[in-house]
Every structure is written in structure tokens, then in C-alpha cells.
mmCIF file of C-alpha atoms in Angstrom:
data_model
loop_
_atom_site.group_PDB
_atom_site.id
_atom_site.type_symbol
_atom_site.label_atom_id
_atom_site.label_comp_id
_atom_site.label_asym_id
_atom_site.label_seq_id
_atom_site.Cartn_x
_atom_site.Cartn_y
_atom_site.Cartn_z
ATOM 1 C CA UNK A 1 131.733 118.083 90.570
ATOM 2 C CA UNK A 2 130.594 120.919 93.225
ATOM 3 C CA UNK A 3 129.134 123.582 92.851
ATOM 4 C CA UNK A 4 127.395 126.653 94.992
ATOM 5 C CA UNK A 5 124.632 128.781 95.996
ATOM 6 C CA UNK A 6 123.126 131.056 98.124
ATOM 7 C CA UNK A 7 120.023 130.130 99.524
ATOM 8 C CA UNK A 8 117.619 132.601 101.956
ATOM 9 C CA UNK A 9 115.016 131.441 104.621
ATOM 10 C CA UNK A 10 113.633 133.178 106.086
ATOM 11 C CA UNK A 11 115.759 136.130 107.253
ATOM 12 C CA UNK A 12 118.979 134.261 108.355
ATOM 13 C CA UNK A 13 120.565 134.401 104.464
ATOM 14 C CA UNK A 14 122.828 130.648 103.958
ATOM 15 C CA UNK A 15 126.046 129.691 102.240
ATOM 16 C CA UNK A 16 125.447 126.328 100.108
ATOM 17 C CA UNK A 17 127.853 123.957 98.524
ATOM 18 C CA UNK A 18 126.549 120.614 96.807
ATOM 19 C CA UNK A 19 128.990 117.343 96.043
ATOM 20 C CA UNK A 20 127.821 114.600 93.917
ATOM 21 C CA UNK A 21 129.279 111.266 95.279
ATOM 22 C CA UNK A 22 130.495 109.461 91.500
ATOM 23 C CA UNK A 23 128.692 105.486 91.154
ATOM 24 C CA UNK A 24 132.376 103.681 91.532
ATOM 25 C CA UNK A 25 132.753 105.459 95.188
ATOM 26 C CA UNK A 26 129.186 104.667 96.926
ATOM 27 C CA UNK A 27 128.586 101.094 94.799
ATOM 28 C CA UNK A 28 124.310 101.955 94.223
ATOM 29 C CA UNK A 29 124.341 101.393 97.739
ATOM 30 C CA UNK A 30 122.661 104.711 100.584
ATOM 31 C CA UNK A 31 125.231 102.509 103.637
ATOM 32 C CA UNK A 32 127.976 103.989 101.983
ATOM 33 C CA UNK A 33 126.994 107.899 101.499
ATOM 34 C CA UNK A 34 126.783 107.595 104.501
ATOM 35 C CA UNK A 35 130.129 105.854 105.573
ATOM 36 C CA UNK A 36 131.770 108.779 103.255
ATOM 37 C CA UNK A 37 129.936 111.344 105.665
ATOM 38 C CA UNK A 38 131.010 109.972 108.214
ATOM 39 C CA UNK A 39 135.107 109.634 106.944
ATOM 40 C CA UNK A 40 134.939 113.282 105.721
ATOM 41 C CA UNK A 41 132.729 114.349 108.160
ATOM 42 C CA UNK A 42 136.800 112.823 110.849
ATOM 43 C CA UNK A 43 138.644 115.659 108.229
ATOM 44 C CA UNK A 44 137.012 118.509 109.458
ATOM 45 C CA UNK A 45 137.256 120.670 112.661
ATOM 46 C CA UNK A 46 134.799 119.241 115.305
ATOM 47 C CA UNK A 47 133.319 122.171 115.203
ATOM 48 C CA UNK A 48 131.788 122.338 111.179
ATOM 49 C CA UNK A 49 130.875 118.514 111.341
ATOM 50 C CA UNK A 50 127.676 119.135 111.057
ATOM 51 C CA UNK A 51 127.165 121.462 108.848
ATOM 52 C CA UNK A 52 128.344 118.355 106.076
ATOM 53 C CA UNK A 53 125.566 116.714 105.634
ATOM 54 C CA UNK A 54 123.240 113.931 102.960
ATOM 55 C CA UNK A 55 120.755 114.608 100.900
ATOM 56 C CA UNK A 56 119.549 113.027 98.321
ATOM 57 C CA UNK A 57 122.487 110.608 97.625
ATOM 58 C CA UNK A 58 124.290 113.555 97.661
ATOM 59 C CA UNK A 59 127.071 115.967 100.477
ATOM 60 C CA UNK A 60 125.436 119.593 101.595
ATOM 61 C CA UNK A 61 127.498 122.148 103.200
ATOM 62 C CA UNK A 62 125.179 124.211 104.727
ATOM 63 C CA UNK A 63 126.712 127.614 107.204
ATOM 64 C CA UNK A 64 125.397 130.921 108.105
ATOM 65 C CA UNK A 65 126.070 133.845 105.223
ATOM 66 C CA UNK A 66 128.398 135.498 108.401
ATOM 67 C CA UNK A 67 131.603 132.007 107.639
ATOM 68 C CA UNK A 68 132.221 133.277 104.454
ATOM 69 C CA UNK A 69 135.980 132.160 105.058
ATOM 70 C CA UNK A 70 134.874 129.314 107.645
ATOM 71 C CA UNK A 71 133.021 128.053 104.545
ATOM 72 C CA UNK A 72 135.223 128.537 102.107
ATOM 73 C CA UNK A 73 138.519 126.703 104.179
ATOM 74 C CA UNK A 74 135.844 123.845 105.458
ATOM 75 C CA UNK A 75 134.492 123.732 100.709
ATOM 76 C CA UNK A 76 138.170 124.302 100.764
ATOM 77 C CA UNK A 77 138.961 120.996 102.680
ATOM 78 C CA UNK A 78 136.348 118.758 101.558
ATOM 79 C CA UNK A 79 136.833 119.117 98.317
ATOM 80 C CA UNK A 80 140.578 117.820 98.687
ATOM 81 C CA UNK A 81 139.091 114.820 101.016
ATOM 82 C CA UNK A 82 137.082 113.264 98.093
ATOM 83 C CA UNK A 83 139.276 113.358 95.835
ATOM 84 C CA UNK A 84 140.037 109.815 95.409
ATOM 85 C CA UNK A 85 136.902 108.978 97.638
ATOM 86 C CA UNK A 86 136.729 105.767 95.154
ATOM 87 C CA UNK A 87 139.761 103.775 97.508
ATOM 88 C CA UNK A 88 138.251 103.976 100.254
ATOM 89 C CA UNK A 89 138.023 101.047 101.850
ATOM 90 C CA UNK A 90 134.133 99.312 102.336
ATOM 91 C CA UNK A 91 133.961 98.525 106.165
ATOM 92 C CA UNK A 92 131.144 95.562 106.796
ATOM 93 C CA UNK A 93 127.923 97.048 107.293
ATOM 94 C CA UNK A 94 128.664 98.896 103.402
ATOM 95 C CA UNK A 95 130.084 96.013 102.073
ATOM 96 C CA UNK A 96 126.618 93.570 102.715
ATOM 97 C CA UNK A 97 124.395 96.838 101.950
ATOM 98 C CA UNK A 98 126.635 96.671 98.618
ATOM 99 C CA UNK A 99 126.409 92.567 97.874
ATOM 100 C CA UNK A 100 122.675 92.435 100.053
ATOM 101 C CA UNK A 101 124.173 89.631 102.290
ATOM 102 C CA UNK A 102 124.655 88.804 105.819
ATOM 103 C CA UNK A 103 126.663 89.491 108.330
ATOM 104 C CA UNK A 104 127.133 85.625 108.902
ATOM 105 C CA UNK A 105 127.415 84.691 105.540
ATOM 106 C CA UNK A 106 130.466 87.880 104.989
ATOM 107 C CA UNK A 107 131.530 85.980 107.582
ATOM 108 C CA UNK A 108 131.536 82.644 106.074
ATOM 109 C CA UNK A 109 133.046 84.056 103.234
ATOM 110 C CA UNK A 110 135.387 85.970 104.450
ATOM 111 C CA UNK A 111 136.913 82.703 106.450
ATOM 112 C CA UNK A 112 136.668 80.111 103.745
ATOM 113 C CA UNK A 113 138.992 83.012 101.277
ATOM 114 C CA UNK A 114 135.161 83.880 98.658
ATOM 115 C CA UNK A 115 135.769 86.898 99.902
ATOM 116 C CA UNK A 116 139.006 88.829 99.912
ATOM 117 C CA UNK A 117 140.423 91.069 102.930
ATOM 118 C CA UNK A 118 141.721 93.299 101.598
ATOM 119 C CA UNK A 119 143.596 94.586 106.038
ATOM 120 C CA UNK A 120 141.925 95.558 109.063
ATOM 121 C CA UNK A 121 141.052 97.826 111.175
ATOM 122 C CA UNK A 122 140.890 99.437 114.653
ATOM 123 C CA UNK A 123 138.627 101.466 115.493
ATOM 124 C CA UNK A 124 137.360 103.044 119.032
ATOM 125 C CA UNK A 125 133.873 102.993 119.592
ATOM 126 C CA UNK A 126 132.020 106.615 120.393
ATOM 127 C CA UNK A 127 132.173 106.700 124.490
ATOM 128 C CA UNK A 128 134.181 104.415 124.541
ATOM 129 C CA UNK A 129 137.696 103.285 125.442
ATOM 130 C CA UNK A 130 137.126 99.690 124.175
ATOM 131 C CA UNK A 131 138.380 99.805 120.033
ATOM 132 C CA UNK A 132 137.461 97.244 117.828
ATOM 133 C CA UNK A 133 138.698 95.254 114.811
ATOM 134 C CA UNK A 134 137.220 94.319 111.575
ATOM 135 C CA UNK A 135 137.700 93.539 108.345
ATOM 136 C CA UNK A 136 137.971 96.150 105.312
ATOM 137 C CA UNK A 137 137.275 95.376 101.730
ATOM 138 C CA UNK A 138 139.110 96.578 98.063
ATOM 139 C CA UNK A 139 136.093 98.689 96.343
ATOM 140 C CA UNK A 140 137.485 97.400 92.701
ATOM 141 C CA UNK A 141 137.552 93.560 94.388
ATOM 142 C CA UNK A 142 133.961 94.422 95.689
ATOM 143 C CA UNK A 143 132.498 96.226 92.710
ATOM 144 C CA UNK A 144 133.966 93.382 90.173
ATOM 145 C CA UNK A 145 132.147 90.545 92.277
ATOM 146 C CA UNK A 146 129.428 92.796 92.497
ATOM 147 C CA UNK A 147 129.433 92.820 88.383
ATOM 148 C CA UNK A 148 130.000 89.329 87.767
ATOM 149 C CA UNK A 149 127.403 87.697 90.286
ATOM 150 C CA UNK A 150 129.600 85.942 92.881
ATOM 151 C CA UNK A 151 127.279 86.010 95.442
ATOM 152 C CA UNK A 152 124.684 84.558 93.863
ATOM 153 C CA UNK A 153 127.550 81.739 92.922
ATOM 154 C CA UNK A 154 128.444 81.254 96.079
ATOM 155 C CA UNK A 155 124.844 80.784 97.964
ATOM 156 C CA UNK A 156 124.633 78.264 95.401
ATOM 157 C CA UNK A 157 128.258 75.968 96.594
ATOM 158 C CA UNK A 158 126.613 77.168 99.448
ATOM 159 C CA UNK A 159 123.020 75.324 98.547
ATOM 160 C CA UNK A 160 124.981 71.944 96.992
ATOM 161 C CA UNK A 161 127.248 71.728 99.949
ATOM 162 C CA UNK A 162 124.271 72.130 102.590
ATOM 163 C CA UNK A 163 122.535 69.728 100.433
ATOM 164 C CA UNK A 164 125.539 67.090 100.497
ATOM 165 C CA UNK A 165 126.058 66.982 103.935
ATOM 166 C CA UNK A 166 122.542 65.882 104.610
ATOM 167 C CA UNK A 167 123.236 63.506 102.584
ATOM 168 C CA UNK A 168 126.322 62.394 104.543
ATOM 169 C CA UNK A 169 124.000 63.051 107.944
ATOM 170 C CA UNK A 170 121.194 61.133 106.673
ATOM 171 C CA UNK A 171 123.701 57.965 105.749
ATOM 172 C CA UNK A 172 126.102 58.170 108.613
ATOM 173 C CA UNK A 173 122.941 58.147 111.337
ATOM 174 C CA UNK A 174 121.145 54.842 108.767
ATOM 175 C CA UNK A 175 125.297 53.489 109.578
ATOM 176 C CA UNK A 176 124.900 53.979 112.953
ATOM 177 C CA UNK A 177 121.307 52.103 113.703
ATOM 178 C CA UNK A 178 121.922 49.863 111.310
ATOM 179 C CA UNK A 179 125.659 49.316 113.431
ATOM 180 C CA UNK A 180 124.022 49.256 116.926
ATOM 181 C CA UNK A 181 121.339 46.492 116.095
ATOM 182 C CA UNK A 182 124.035 44.596 114.880
ATOM 183 C CA UNK A 183 125.223 45.380 118.065
ATOM 184 C CA UNK A 184 121.831 44.094 119.673
ATOM 185 C CA UNK A 185 121.621 40.608 117.619
ATOM 186 C CA UNK A 186 125.471 39.642 119.276
ATOM 187 C CA UNK A 187 124.814 41.233 122.767
ATOM 188 C CA UNK A 188 121.196 38.433 122.635
ATOM 189 C CA UNK A 189 123.545 35.452 120.936
ATOM 190 C CA UNK A 190 126.920 35.566 122.129
ATOM 191 C CA UNK A 191 128.276 32.631 120.486
ATOM 192 C CA UNK A 192 126.937 34.111 117.233
ATOM 193 C CA UNK A 193 130.228 34.840 114.681
ATOM 194 C CA UNK A 194 129.178 38.685 112.965
ATOM 195 C CA UNK A 195 131.638 37.005 110.233
ATOM 196 C CA UNK A 196 128.282 34.405 109.597
ATOM 197 C CA UNK A 197 124.851 36.148 110.324
ATOM 198 C CA UNK A 198 122.672 36.442 107.396
ATOM 199 C CA UNK A 199 124.562 33.885 105.205
ATOM 200 C CA UNK A 200 122.079 31.363 103.714
ATOM 201 C CA UNK A 201 123.167 28.154 103.704
ATOM 202 C CA UNK A 202 126.306 28.277 105.801
ATOM 203 C CA UNK A 203 125.284 25.332 107.868
ATOM 204 C CA UNK A 204 125.012 23.080 105.656
ATOM 205 C CA UNK A 205 128.515 24.056 103.761
ATOM 206 C CA UNK A 206 130.250 23.799 106.816
ATOM 207 C CA UNK A 207 129.044 19.970 107.194
ATOM 208 C CA UNK A 208 131.133 19.625 104.204
ATOM 209 C CA UNK A 209 134.410 19.507 106.260
ATOM 210 C CA UNK A 210 136.038 22.250 103.438
ATOM 211 C CA UNK A 211 136.107 24.380 106.479
ATOM 212 C CA UNK A 212 138.545 21.269 108.141
#
């Protein structure tokens, strides 16, 4: 949905057009709105990119009244670019904001398969020659995860797994201490058979001749 209007600012008339972004595109994330802004800007000629900005969650194009032709062309490009914008892949910082998760949680759940990847994207860092590659995510999959509260379930699963790991670690530590004590006891009395350590009445049982 869009509308255009002329706004007077001092003696410098301007042409203004606004585009409201649907919830299925932003998923309630201001970071996602900024990402959409950057994506649309990248499709515009460099000279007019800064004319498009974000205000109150909407995209706003502002140009001098003397640039009617450029304004009309730019508006058309923006409107065309917004077609299907709800399917624009979600990048890491956006999914972290949408789901309310940390970078470490994103990486962990991506690695164990709970957070499905929609592929990878490679970009060049601004002003640098180095490129970086990262996973992107399907907006509809992310929307489903959000709707069914999957992140809360994953946090509970991780907490249970962490508690189980602590229990196993405690058991392993106790077992290690026990083995060390037995080893010290054996070193102190080399002739003692490990199998009979701690068995009451062993001497009496052996004297009956049942072992002969």
C-alpha cells in the first residue's frame, strides 16, 4: 500500500511517497525493516539511494520537487522491488531479533538441525575485499517457529540436556575418585587382590578349603 503527497518545507518543496510494509514481511522486527530498506536501496541507482529512508516502520522516499522524473522512476523501482518482499530470505541478525535469540543459540540450533537453513549467501564487506558467507532462513519457516513457540521448547530441551550432562559429569568425577582411591590402596599393599578388597569373612571362607 502506498500513497504520495507534496510537502512544503520552508521554501524547498519536496515530493514524498510512503510504503507500509506488511507484517508477514517484517515479522514484527525493526531489524528486519532495516534489512528490507538496505535491500531496496541496493536496487536503486547510487545517486538516489539515500533519498529512501525508514520512518516509523515505513519506507519513505523524499526528493526535491524539481526531480519529478527521477522521483517517478525511483518510485516505480521501489514498488516493483516490494512485490514478494515477504519472501526475502532472513539473514542472521534479523532472525536473532525476530526469535529473540542469541548468536550462540542460532549457531547451536543451526548445527543440530533444529533451525533449518535455506541456503547460504556470500557478500563483500563494505570497503573491504574480503567476502563472508552466512546462512539465510526461509521467512515462512521462521514465522512457523515463532507462531508455535519453538524457541521456548528448544530452551527447555537444552536446559534438560545441560542438567543431564552435569549429572553424568558428577558421576564420572565420583567414579574417578573411587578408582584413584583403589589404586592408592593397591600401591600401598601390592599383594592385596582387588577382587577381595572389602569382602568380610574372606579369610574364613578360604580356610574351609573350598578354593583348593
